XYZ file of C-alpha atoms in Angstrom:
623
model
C -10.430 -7.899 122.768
C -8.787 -5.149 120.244
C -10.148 -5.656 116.746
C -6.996 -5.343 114.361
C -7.023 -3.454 111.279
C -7.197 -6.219 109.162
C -10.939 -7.096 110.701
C -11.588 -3.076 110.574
C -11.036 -2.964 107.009
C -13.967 -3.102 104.307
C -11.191 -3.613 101.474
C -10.763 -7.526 102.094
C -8.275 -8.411 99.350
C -5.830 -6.897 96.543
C -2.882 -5.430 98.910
C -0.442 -6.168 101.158
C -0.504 -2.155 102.739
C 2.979 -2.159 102.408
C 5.364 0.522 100.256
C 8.719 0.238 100.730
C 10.433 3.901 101.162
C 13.700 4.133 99.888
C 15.848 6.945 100.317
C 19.563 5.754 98.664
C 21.275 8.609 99.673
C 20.919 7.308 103.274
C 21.384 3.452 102.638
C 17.727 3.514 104.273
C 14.773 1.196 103.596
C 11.577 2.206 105.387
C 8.244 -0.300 104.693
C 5.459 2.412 104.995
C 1.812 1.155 105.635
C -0.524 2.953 103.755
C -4.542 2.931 104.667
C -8.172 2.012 102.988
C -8.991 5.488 102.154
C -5.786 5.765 100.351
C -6.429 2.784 98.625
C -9.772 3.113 97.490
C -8.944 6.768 96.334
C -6.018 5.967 94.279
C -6.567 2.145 93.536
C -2.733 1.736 92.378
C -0.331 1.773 90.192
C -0.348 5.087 88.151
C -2.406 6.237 90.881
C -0.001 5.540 94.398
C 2.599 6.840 91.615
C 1.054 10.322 91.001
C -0.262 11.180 94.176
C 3.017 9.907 96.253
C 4.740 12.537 93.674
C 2.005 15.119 94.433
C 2.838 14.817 97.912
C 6.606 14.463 97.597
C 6.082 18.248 95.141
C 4.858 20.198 98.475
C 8.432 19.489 99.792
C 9.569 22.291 97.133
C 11.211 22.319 93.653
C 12.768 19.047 92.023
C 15.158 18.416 89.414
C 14.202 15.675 87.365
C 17.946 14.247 87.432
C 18.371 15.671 91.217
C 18.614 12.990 94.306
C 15.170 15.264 95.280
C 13.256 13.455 92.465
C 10.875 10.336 93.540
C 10.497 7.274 91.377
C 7.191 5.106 92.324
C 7.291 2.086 91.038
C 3.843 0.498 91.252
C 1.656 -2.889 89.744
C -1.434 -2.203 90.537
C -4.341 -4.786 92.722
C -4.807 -6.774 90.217
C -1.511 -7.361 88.713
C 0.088 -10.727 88.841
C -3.679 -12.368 89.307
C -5.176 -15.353 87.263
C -7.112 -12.921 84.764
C -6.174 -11.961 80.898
C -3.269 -9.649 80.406
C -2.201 -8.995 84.245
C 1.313 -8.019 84.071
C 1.800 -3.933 83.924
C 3.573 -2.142 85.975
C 3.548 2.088 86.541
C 7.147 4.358 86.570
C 6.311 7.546 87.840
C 8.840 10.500 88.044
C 9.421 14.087 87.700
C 10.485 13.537 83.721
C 13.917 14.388 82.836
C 12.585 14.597 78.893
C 9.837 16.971 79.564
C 10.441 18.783 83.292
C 6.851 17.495 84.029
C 4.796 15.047 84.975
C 6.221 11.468 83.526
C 5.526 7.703 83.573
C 5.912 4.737 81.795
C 4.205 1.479 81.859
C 5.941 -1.765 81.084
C 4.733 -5.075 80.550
C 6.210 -8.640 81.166
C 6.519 -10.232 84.598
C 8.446 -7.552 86.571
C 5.380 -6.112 88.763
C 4.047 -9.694 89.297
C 7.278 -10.924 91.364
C 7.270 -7.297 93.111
C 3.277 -8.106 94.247
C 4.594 -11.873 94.961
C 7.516 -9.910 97.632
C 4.653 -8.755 99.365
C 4.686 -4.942 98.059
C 1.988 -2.457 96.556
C 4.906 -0.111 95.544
C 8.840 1.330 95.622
C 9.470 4.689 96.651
C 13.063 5.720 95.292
C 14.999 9.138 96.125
C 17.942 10.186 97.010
C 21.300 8.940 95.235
C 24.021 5.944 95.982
C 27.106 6.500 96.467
C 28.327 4.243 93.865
C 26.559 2.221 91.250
C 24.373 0.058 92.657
C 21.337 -2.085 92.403
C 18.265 -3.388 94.638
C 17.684 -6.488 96.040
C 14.546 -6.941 97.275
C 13.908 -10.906 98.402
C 10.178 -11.273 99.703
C 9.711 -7.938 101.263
C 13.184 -7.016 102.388
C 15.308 -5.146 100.589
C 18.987 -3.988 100.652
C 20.731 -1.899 98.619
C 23.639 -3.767 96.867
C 26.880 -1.862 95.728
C 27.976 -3.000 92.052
C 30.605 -0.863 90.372
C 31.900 -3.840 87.833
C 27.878 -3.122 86.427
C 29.251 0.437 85.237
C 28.454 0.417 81.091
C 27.060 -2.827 81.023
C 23.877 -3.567 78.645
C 20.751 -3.675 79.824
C 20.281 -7.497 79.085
C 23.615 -8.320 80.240
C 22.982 -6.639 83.462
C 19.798 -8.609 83.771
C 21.852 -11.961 83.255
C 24.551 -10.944 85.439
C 22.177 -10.225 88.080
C 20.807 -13.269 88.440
C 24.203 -15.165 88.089
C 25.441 -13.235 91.254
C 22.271 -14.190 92.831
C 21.953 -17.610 91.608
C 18.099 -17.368 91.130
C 17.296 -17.698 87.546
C 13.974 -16.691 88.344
C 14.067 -13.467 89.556
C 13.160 -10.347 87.758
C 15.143 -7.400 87.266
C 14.831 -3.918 85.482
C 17.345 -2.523 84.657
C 19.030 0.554 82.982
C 21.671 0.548 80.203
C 24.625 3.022 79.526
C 22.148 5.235 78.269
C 20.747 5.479 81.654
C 24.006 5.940 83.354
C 25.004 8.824 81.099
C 21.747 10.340 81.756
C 20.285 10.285 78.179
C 16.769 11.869 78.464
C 15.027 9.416 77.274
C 16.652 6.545 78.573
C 14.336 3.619 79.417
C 14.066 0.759 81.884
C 13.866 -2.965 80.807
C 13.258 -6.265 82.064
C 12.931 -10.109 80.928
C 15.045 -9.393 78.297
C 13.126 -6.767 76.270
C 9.803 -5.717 77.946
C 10.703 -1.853 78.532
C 8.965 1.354 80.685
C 10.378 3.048 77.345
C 8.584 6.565 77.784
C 9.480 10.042 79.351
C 13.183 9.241 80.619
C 12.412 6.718 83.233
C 16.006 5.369 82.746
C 17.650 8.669 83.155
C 16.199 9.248 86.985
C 17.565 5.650 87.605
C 20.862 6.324 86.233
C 20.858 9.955 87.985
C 20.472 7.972 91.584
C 23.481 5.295 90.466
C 20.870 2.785 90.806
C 21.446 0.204 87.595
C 18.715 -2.315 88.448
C 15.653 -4.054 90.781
C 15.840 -7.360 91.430
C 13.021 -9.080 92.851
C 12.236 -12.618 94.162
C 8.394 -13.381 95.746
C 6.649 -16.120 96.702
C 3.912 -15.055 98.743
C 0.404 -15.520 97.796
C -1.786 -12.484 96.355
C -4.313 -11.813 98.333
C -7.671 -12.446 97.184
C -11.223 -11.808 98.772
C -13.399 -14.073 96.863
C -11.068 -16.803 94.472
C -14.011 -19.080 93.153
C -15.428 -15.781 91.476
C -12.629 -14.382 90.482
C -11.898 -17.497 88.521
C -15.028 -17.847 87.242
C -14.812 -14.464 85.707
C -11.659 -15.115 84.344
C -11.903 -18.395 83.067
C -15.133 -16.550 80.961
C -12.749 -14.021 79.812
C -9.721 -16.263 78.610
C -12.327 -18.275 76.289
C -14.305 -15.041 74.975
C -10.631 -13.884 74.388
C -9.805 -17.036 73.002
C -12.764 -17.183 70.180
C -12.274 -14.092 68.478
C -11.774 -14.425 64.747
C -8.861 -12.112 65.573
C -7.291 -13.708 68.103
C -5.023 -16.523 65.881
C -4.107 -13.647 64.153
C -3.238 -10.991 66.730
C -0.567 -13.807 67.719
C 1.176 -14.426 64.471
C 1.878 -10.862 64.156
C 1.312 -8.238 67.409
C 1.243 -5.047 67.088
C 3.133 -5.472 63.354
C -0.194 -5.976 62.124
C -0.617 -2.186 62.493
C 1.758 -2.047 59.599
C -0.422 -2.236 56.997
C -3.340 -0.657 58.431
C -1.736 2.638 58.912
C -0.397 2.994 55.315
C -3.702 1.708 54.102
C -5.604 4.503 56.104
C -2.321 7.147 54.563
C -1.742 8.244 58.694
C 1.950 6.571 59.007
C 4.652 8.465 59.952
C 6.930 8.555 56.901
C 9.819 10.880 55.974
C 9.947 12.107 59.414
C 6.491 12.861 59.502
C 5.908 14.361 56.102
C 3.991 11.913 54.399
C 1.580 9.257 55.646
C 2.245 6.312 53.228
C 5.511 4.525 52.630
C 5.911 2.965 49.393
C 8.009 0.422 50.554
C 5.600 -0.434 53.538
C 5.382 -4.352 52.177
C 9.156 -4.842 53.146
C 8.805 -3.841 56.787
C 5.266 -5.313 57.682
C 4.211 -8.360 60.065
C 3.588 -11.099 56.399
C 7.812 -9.732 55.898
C 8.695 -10.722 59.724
C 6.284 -13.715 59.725
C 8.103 -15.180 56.325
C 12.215 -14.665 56.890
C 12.410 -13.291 60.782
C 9.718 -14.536 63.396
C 11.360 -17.574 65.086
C 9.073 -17.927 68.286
C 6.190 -15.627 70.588
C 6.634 -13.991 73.965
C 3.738 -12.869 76.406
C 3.814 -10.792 79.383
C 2.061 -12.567 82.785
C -0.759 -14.272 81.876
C -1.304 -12.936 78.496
C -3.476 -15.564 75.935
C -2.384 -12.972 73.238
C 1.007 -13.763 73.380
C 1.610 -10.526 70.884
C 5.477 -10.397 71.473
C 7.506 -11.243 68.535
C 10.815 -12.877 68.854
C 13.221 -12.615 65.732
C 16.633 -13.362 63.980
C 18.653 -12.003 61.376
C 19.737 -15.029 59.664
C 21.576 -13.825 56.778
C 23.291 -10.568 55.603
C 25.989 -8.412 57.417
C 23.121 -7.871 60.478
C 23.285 -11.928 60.574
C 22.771 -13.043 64.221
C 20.747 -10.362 65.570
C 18.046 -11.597 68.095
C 15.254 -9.323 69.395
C 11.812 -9.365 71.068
C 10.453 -7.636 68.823
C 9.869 -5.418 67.361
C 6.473 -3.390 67.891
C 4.705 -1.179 65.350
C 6.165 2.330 66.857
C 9.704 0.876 66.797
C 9.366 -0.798 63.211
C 7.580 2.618 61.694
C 10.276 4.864 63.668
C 13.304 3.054 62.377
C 11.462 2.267 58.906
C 9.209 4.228 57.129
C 10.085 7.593 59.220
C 13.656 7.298 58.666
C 12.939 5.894 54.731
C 14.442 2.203 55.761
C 13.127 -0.821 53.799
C 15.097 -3.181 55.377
C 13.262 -5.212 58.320
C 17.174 -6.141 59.211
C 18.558 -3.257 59.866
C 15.225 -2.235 62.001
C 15.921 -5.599 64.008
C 19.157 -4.136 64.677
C 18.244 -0.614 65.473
C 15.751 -2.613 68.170
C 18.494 -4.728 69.504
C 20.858 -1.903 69.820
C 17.908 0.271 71.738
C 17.295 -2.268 74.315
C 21.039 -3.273 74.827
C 21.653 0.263 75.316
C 18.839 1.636 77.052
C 16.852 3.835 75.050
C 13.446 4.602 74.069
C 13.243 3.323 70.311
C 10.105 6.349 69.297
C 12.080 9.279 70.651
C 15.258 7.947 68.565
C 14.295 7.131 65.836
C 11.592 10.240 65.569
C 15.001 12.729 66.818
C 17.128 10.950 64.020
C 14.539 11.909 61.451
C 14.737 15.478 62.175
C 18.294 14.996 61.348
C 17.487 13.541 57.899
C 15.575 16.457 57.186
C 17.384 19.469 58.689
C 20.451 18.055 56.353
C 18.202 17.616 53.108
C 16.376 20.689 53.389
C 19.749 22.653 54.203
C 18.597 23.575 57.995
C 21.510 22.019 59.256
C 24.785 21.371 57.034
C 26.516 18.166 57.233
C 29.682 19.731 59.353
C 27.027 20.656 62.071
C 26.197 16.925 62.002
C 29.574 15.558 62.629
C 30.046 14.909 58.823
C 27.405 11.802 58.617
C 25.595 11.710 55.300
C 22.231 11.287 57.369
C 20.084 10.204 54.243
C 16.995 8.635 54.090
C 17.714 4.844 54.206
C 21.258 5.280 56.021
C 21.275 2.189 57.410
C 24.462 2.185 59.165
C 24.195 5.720 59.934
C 21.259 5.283 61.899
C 23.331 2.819 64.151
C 26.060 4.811 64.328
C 23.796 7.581 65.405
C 22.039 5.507 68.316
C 25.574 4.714 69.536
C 26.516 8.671 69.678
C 23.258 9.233 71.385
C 23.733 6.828 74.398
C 27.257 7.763 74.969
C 26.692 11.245 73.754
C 29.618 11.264 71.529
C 28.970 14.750 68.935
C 25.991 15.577 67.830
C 24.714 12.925 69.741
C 25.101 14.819 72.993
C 22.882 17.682 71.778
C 20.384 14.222 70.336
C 20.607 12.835 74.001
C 18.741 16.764 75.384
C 15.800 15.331 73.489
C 13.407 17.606 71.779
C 13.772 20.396 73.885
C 17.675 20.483 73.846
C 17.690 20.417 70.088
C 15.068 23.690 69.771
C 17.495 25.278 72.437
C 20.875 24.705 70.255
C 18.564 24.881 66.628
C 15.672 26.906 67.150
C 15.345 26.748 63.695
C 13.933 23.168 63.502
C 11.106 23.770 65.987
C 8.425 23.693 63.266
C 10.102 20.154 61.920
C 10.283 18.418 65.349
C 7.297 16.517 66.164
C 6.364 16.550 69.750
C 3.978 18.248 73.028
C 5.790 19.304 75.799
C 9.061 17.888 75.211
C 7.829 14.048 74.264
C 8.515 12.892 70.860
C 5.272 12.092 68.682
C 4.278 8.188 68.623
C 3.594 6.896 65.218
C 0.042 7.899 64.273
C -0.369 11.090 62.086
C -2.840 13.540 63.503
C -3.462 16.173 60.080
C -6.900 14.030 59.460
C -8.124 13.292 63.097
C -8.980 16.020 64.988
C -9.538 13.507 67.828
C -5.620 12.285 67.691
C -4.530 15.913 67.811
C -6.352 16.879 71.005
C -5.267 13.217 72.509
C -1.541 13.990 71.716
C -2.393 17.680 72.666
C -3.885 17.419 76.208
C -1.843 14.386 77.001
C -0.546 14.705 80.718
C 3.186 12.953 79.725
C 3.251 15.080 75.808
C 2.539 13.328 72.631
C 1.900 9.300 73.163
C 0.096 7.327 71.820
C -1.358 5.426 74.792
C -3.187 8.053 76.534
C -5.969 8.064 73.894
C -5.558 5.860 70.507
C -8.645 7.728 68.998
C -7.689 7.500 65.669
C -9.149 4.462 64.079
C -12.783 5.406 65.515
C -12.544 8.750 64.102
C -11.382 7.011 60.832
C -14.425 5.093 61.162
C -17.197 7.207 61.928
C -16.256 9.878 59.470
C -14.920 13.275 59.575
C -18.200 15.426 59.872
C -18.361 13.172 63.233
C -19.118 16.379 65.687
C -16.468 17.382 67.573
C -18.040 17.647 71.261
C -18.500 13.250 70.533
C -14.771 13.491 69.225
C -14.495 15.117 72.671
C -16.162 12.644 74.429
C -14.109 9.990 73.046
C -10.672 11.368 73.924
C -11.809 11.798 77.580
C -12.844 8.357 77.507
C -9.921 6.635 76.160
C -7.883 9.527 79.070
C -9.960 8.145 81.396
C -9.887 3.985 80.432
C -6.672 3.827 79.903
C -5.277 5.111 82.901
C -7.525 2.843 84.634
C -6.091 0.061 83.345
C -2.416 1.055 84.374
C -3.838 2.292 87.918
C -5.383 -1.882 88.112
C -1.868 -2.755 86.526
C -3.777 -4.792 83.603
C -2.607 -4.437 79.944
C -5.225 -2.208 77.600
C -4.723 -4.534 74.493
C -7.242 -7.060 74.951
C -9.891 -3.971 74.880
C -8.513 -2.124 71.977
C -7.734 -4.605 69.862
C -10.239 -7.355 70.825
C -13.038 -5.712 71.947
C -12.756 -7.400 75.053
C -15.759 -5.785 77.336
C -13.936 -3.103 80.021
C -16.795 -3.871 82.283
C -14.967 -6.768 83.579
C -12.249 -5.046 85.450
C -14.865 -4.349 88.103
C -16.043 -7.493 88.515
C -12.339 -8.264 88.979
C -11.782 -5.648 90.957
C -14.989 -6.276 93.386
C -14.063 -10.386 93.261
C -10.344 -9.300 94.896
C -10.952 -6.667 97.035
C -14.657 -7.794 98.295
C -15.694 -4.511 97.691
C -18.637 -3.932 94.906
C -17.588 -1.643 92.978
C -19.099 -0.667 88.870
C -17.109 0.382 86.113
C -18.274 4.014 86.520
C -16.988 4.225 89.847
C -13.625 3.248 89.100
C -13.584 5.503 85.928
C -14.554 8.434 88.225
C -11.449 7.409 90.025
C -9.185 7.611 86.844
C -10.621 10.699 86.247
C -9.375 12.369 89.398
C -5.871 11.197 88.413
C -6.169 12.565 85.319
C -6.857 15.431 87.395
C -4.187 15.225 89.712
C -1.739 14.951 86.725
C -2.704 18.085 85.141
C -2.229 19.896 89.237
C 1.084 18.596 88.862
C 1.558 19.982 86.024
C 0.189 22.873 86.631
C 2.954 23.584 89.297
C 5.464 23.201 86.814
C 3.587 26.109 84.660
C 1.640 23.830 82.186
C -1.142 25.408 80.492
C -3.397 25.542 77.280
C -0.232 27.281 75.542
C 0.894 24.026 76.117
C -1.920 21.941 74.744
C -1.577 21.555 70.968
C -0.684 19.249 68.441
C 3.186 19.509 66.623
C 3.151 22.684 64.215
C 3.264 20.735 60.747
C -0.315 19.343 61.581
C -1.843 22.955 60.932
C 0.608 23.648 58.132
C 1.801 21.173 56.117
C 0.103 19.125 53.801
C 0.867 15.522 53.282
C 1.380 15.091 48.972
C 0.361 11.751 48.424
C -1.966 8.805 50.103
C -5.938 9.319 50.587
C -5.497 12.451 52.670
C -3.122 14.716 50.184
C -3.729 18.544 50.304
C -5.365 18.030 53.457
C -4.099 19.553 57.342
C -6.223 20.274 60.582
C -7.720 23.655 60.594
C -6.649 25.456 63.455
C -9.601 27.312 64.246
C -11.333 23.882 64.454
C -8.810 22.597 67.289
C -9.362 26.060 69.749
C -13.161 24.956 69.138
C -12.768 21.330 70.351
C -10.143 22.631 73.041
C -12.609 24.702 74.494
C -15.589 21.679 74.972
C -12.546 19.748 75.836
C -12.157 21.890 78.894
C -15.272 22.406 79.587
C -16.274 18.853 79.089
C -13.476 18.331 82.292
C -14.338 21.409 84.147
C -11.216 23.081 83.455
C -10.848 26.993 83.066
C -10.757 28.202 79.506
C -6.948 28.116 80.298
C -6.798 24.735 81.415
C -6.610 24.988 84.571
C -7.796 22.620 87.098
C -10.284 24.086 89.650
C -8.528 25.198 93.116
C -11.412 23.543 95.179
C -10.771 20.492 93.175
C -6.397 20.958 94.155
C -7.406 21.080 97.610
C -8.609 17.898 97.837
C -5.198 16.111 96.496
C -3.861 17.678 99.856
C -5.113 15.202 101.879
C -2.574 13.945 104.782
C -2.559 10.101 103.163
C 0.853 8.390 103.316
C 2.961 11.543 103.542
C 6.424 9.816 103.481
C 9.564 9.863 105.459
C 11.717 13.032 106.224
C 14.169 12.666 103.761
């Protein structure tokens, strides 16, 4: 008797083998079975996302916004399973922001009902011939022509969706009219406020006509070995559970950041001049927990539940309703732009996810604005007459609404940073940002560490690819820098992991919640044993595939440094005035940095090492 695959394979648990190819241009949908080697190599989510769109980059050149561009869309094995935090999902595209590598991970419930359809991951090129949106109902999909969707919200779009359907438990991501008028750093959203907010995302959507994804599963997830897997995650949720931070963490998320920031002088204030905010008290989590918070959300089986829901109740903002927001989106629209009202930031958030657009690029853009005017580098003709002050309230709204339907000098805003230095090339040395991405909201003049993080970052200057900065804060600045080295490649190497197992990195960072644990998770689904070294070995070859991508698209160590201001302008008040990054001092720890990854002294990744991303696994469909 034949043995079937299923009996061949030594991966017992954790997929379903199935990607669905879409190409839109062609109305076709192609399920695609992928094998074990593939698998094992690239575990998932950020992982099927990069090397798909390595393999997809042999076919020739892409335009980010061209029906040539591929959007993976991928949870990850251990997404949507009974174990803390399990509900991230990877975008991964040819950014339209940065004309490189790009992805995006967003949280919520999205990538659980996609694993629950039966699916590892979407493949998306081509473009519809009219607006349209996805319908994918337990594995099959169709692609769903909906003109009357054309400049709807984001969270309307999600509601109207699942009217039409009559399913309110579905999910959907969708795009806004940011997205549809191709704003560069447009985002995707889903359950009503959970976004993939970084690198453009919403842009290559909008440039295929596709407005949403809807989803509906109900399959079970496979799993090799349940009664461990619980038992490991049962252990988890209570050591979770009894951490003096944990009641904490979940009266005030990420807001808590707030305070620590401005304490430790590294918060983004005055578009990135300063790193203290005198007003900091008025737009921290005690302001939100005392006149805004109203209730807590959570993504997919989340105990930290750090999602803050809010409402304006008084004042001319007076009905506003948000998830949210987050630290970056509450320093971005506060302290960076000089705001000391937590209303108007509530409203700036609203507006963002209505509309579709990534709240850090905004509101770090926006600032450039309020300085170019102040310090006379732009004149306020140039800026469509707005008074763009520090504090403008309204102006900042009005300003997010040019953006998004690129009305003025919101169309040249909507190019992101690279568009503005090709109109301006004057406010290059003002404009925070590495390789086209806007900064997050962490200074980098004090910690060498952040620099290089934000420096050698594969997607430009976030945050998320190594949040150094609060160990280097801790261990001191004579700290050598081949261990401040060590640590960035670390947290480049964890943190991927966690979006190629689609888990949520919070629990770790924040809680100290032990990262050996996503192997046992890994080896209790899947059946095969596997340590945390292995799997980090397997991050790191993304991180190396990443960079090859790159590399195609001409990225180098030219392109590796912090924003310009770090080496040359010194912050004037907080615990680190008079003080900036030496430059000599980065080359150095750019150098063991490379070395430390076996890179050239260029940073370049070894041609031997190329050659093996050229493997024949899951080359798609002809397009």
């Amino acid at each position: 008797m034949q043995t079937s695959k299923k009996e061949k394979r030594k991966i017992k648990g954790g997929y379903f083998w199935k990607i669905l190819w879409i190409d839109l241009s062609r109305g076709e949908v192609k399920p695609i079975e992928f094998d074990e080697t593939f698998a094992s190599k690239y575990v998932g989510g950020r992982g099927f996302g990069a090397k798909l769109l390595w393999n997809h980059l042999q076919r020739g050149k892409i335009d980010p916004l061209g029906p040539e561009n591929l959007l993976v869309i991928s949870p990850g094995p251990l997404a949507g399973l009974y174990l803390p935090a399990s509900g991230k999902t990877s975008f991964v595209s040819i950014s339209p922001q940065t004309g490189i590598y790009g992805d995006s991970s967003m949280g919520g419930s999205f990538g659980t009902e996609l694993r629950q359809a039966g699916i590892d991951a979407l493949a998306i090129t081509g473009k519809a011939h009219t607006l349209s949106y996805l319908w994918i109902d337990n594995g099959e999909a169709k692609i769903v022509s909906k003109e009357k969707l054309k400049g709807k919200g984001s969270l309307e779009t999600e509601g109207l969706i699942k009217e039409e359907i009559k399913d309110d438990y579905i999910k959907v991501a969708t795009i806004g009219p940011a997205g549809e008028n191709r704003v560069r750093f447009a985002c995707v959203t889903s359950d009503w406020g959970r976004n993939s907010g970084r690198t453009g995302i919403g842009a290559v959507m909008g440039s295929k006509n596709l407005k949403a994804i809807a989803v509906r599963g109900s399959k079970d997830l496979p799993v090799y070995d349940l009664p461990r897997l619980r038992n490991a995650s049962e252990a988890s949720f209570k050591s979770l559970r009894e951490n003096k931070n944990f009641t904490f963490w979940q009266e005030q998320g990420l807001m808590s950041v707030i305070d620590y920031v401005n304490e430790a002088g590294v918060m983004p204030t005055y578009n990135f001049r300063e790193g203290v905010f005198e007003h900091a008290k008025k737009v921290n989590g005690y302001e939100m927990l005392l006149k805004y918070k109203i209730g807590d959300s959570s993504c997919f089986a989340c105990p930290m539940a750090c999602g803050n829901i809010c409402l304006v109740k008084e004042g001319k903002y007076r009905g506003t309703v948000v998830e949210g927001p987050e630290y970056e989106t509450a320093c971005m629209f506060g302290p960076n732009v000089g705001v000391q009202n937590f209303s108007a930031i509530l409203k700036a958030n609203q507006l963002c996810d209505e509309l579709g657009i990534d709240t850090i690029s905004a509101g770090n853009l926006i600032g450039v604005l309020m300085e170019a005017q102040e310090s006379g580098l732009l004149s306020e003709k140039e800026l469509d007459g707005l008074p763009l002050h520090w504090g403008a309230e309204e102006v900042i709204l009005e300003m997010i609404h040019r953006i998004v339907y690129r009305k003025g000098i919101g169309n040249i805003l909507a190019e992101g940073s690279l568009g503005l230095i090709k109109q301006w090339p004057q406010l290059q040395p003002i404009i925070s940002q590495v390789k086209g991405l806007e900064q997050s909201a962490y200074d980098a003049r004090i910690a060498i560490s952040m620099a290089l993080g934000y420096g050698t970052s594969d997607i430009g200057a976030h945050h998320t690819r190594a949040w150094t900065i609060a160990k280097e804060l801790e261990m001191g600045m004579d700290w050598p820098l081949e261990k401040k080295a060590d640590l960035v490649i670390y947290h480049q190497t964890l943190r991927p992991l966690f979006d190629m197992l689609g888990v949520c990195r919070l629990p770790w960072i924040e809680l100290g919640f032990d990262e050996n644990q996503y192997a046992e998770y890994y080896s209790a689904v899947t059946g095969m044993e596997t340590t945390l070294n292995e799997l980090l070995q397997r991050s790191k070859d993304i991180y190396d595939l990443t960079r090859a991508i790159n590399m195609r698209f001409g990225i180098s160590r030219k392109d590796d440094y912090p924003p310009e201001r770090v080496f040359t302008l010194p912050m004037t008040e907080g615990p680190h005035a008079g003080k900036i990054l030496k430059r000599e001092d980065y080359e150095k720890i750019l150098d063991i940095y490379y070395q430390k990854r076996g890179w050239s002294k260029e940073g370049l990744v070894d041609e031997k090492k190329m050659e093996g991303f050229n493997d024949p696994l899951m080359n798609p469909p002809s397009l």
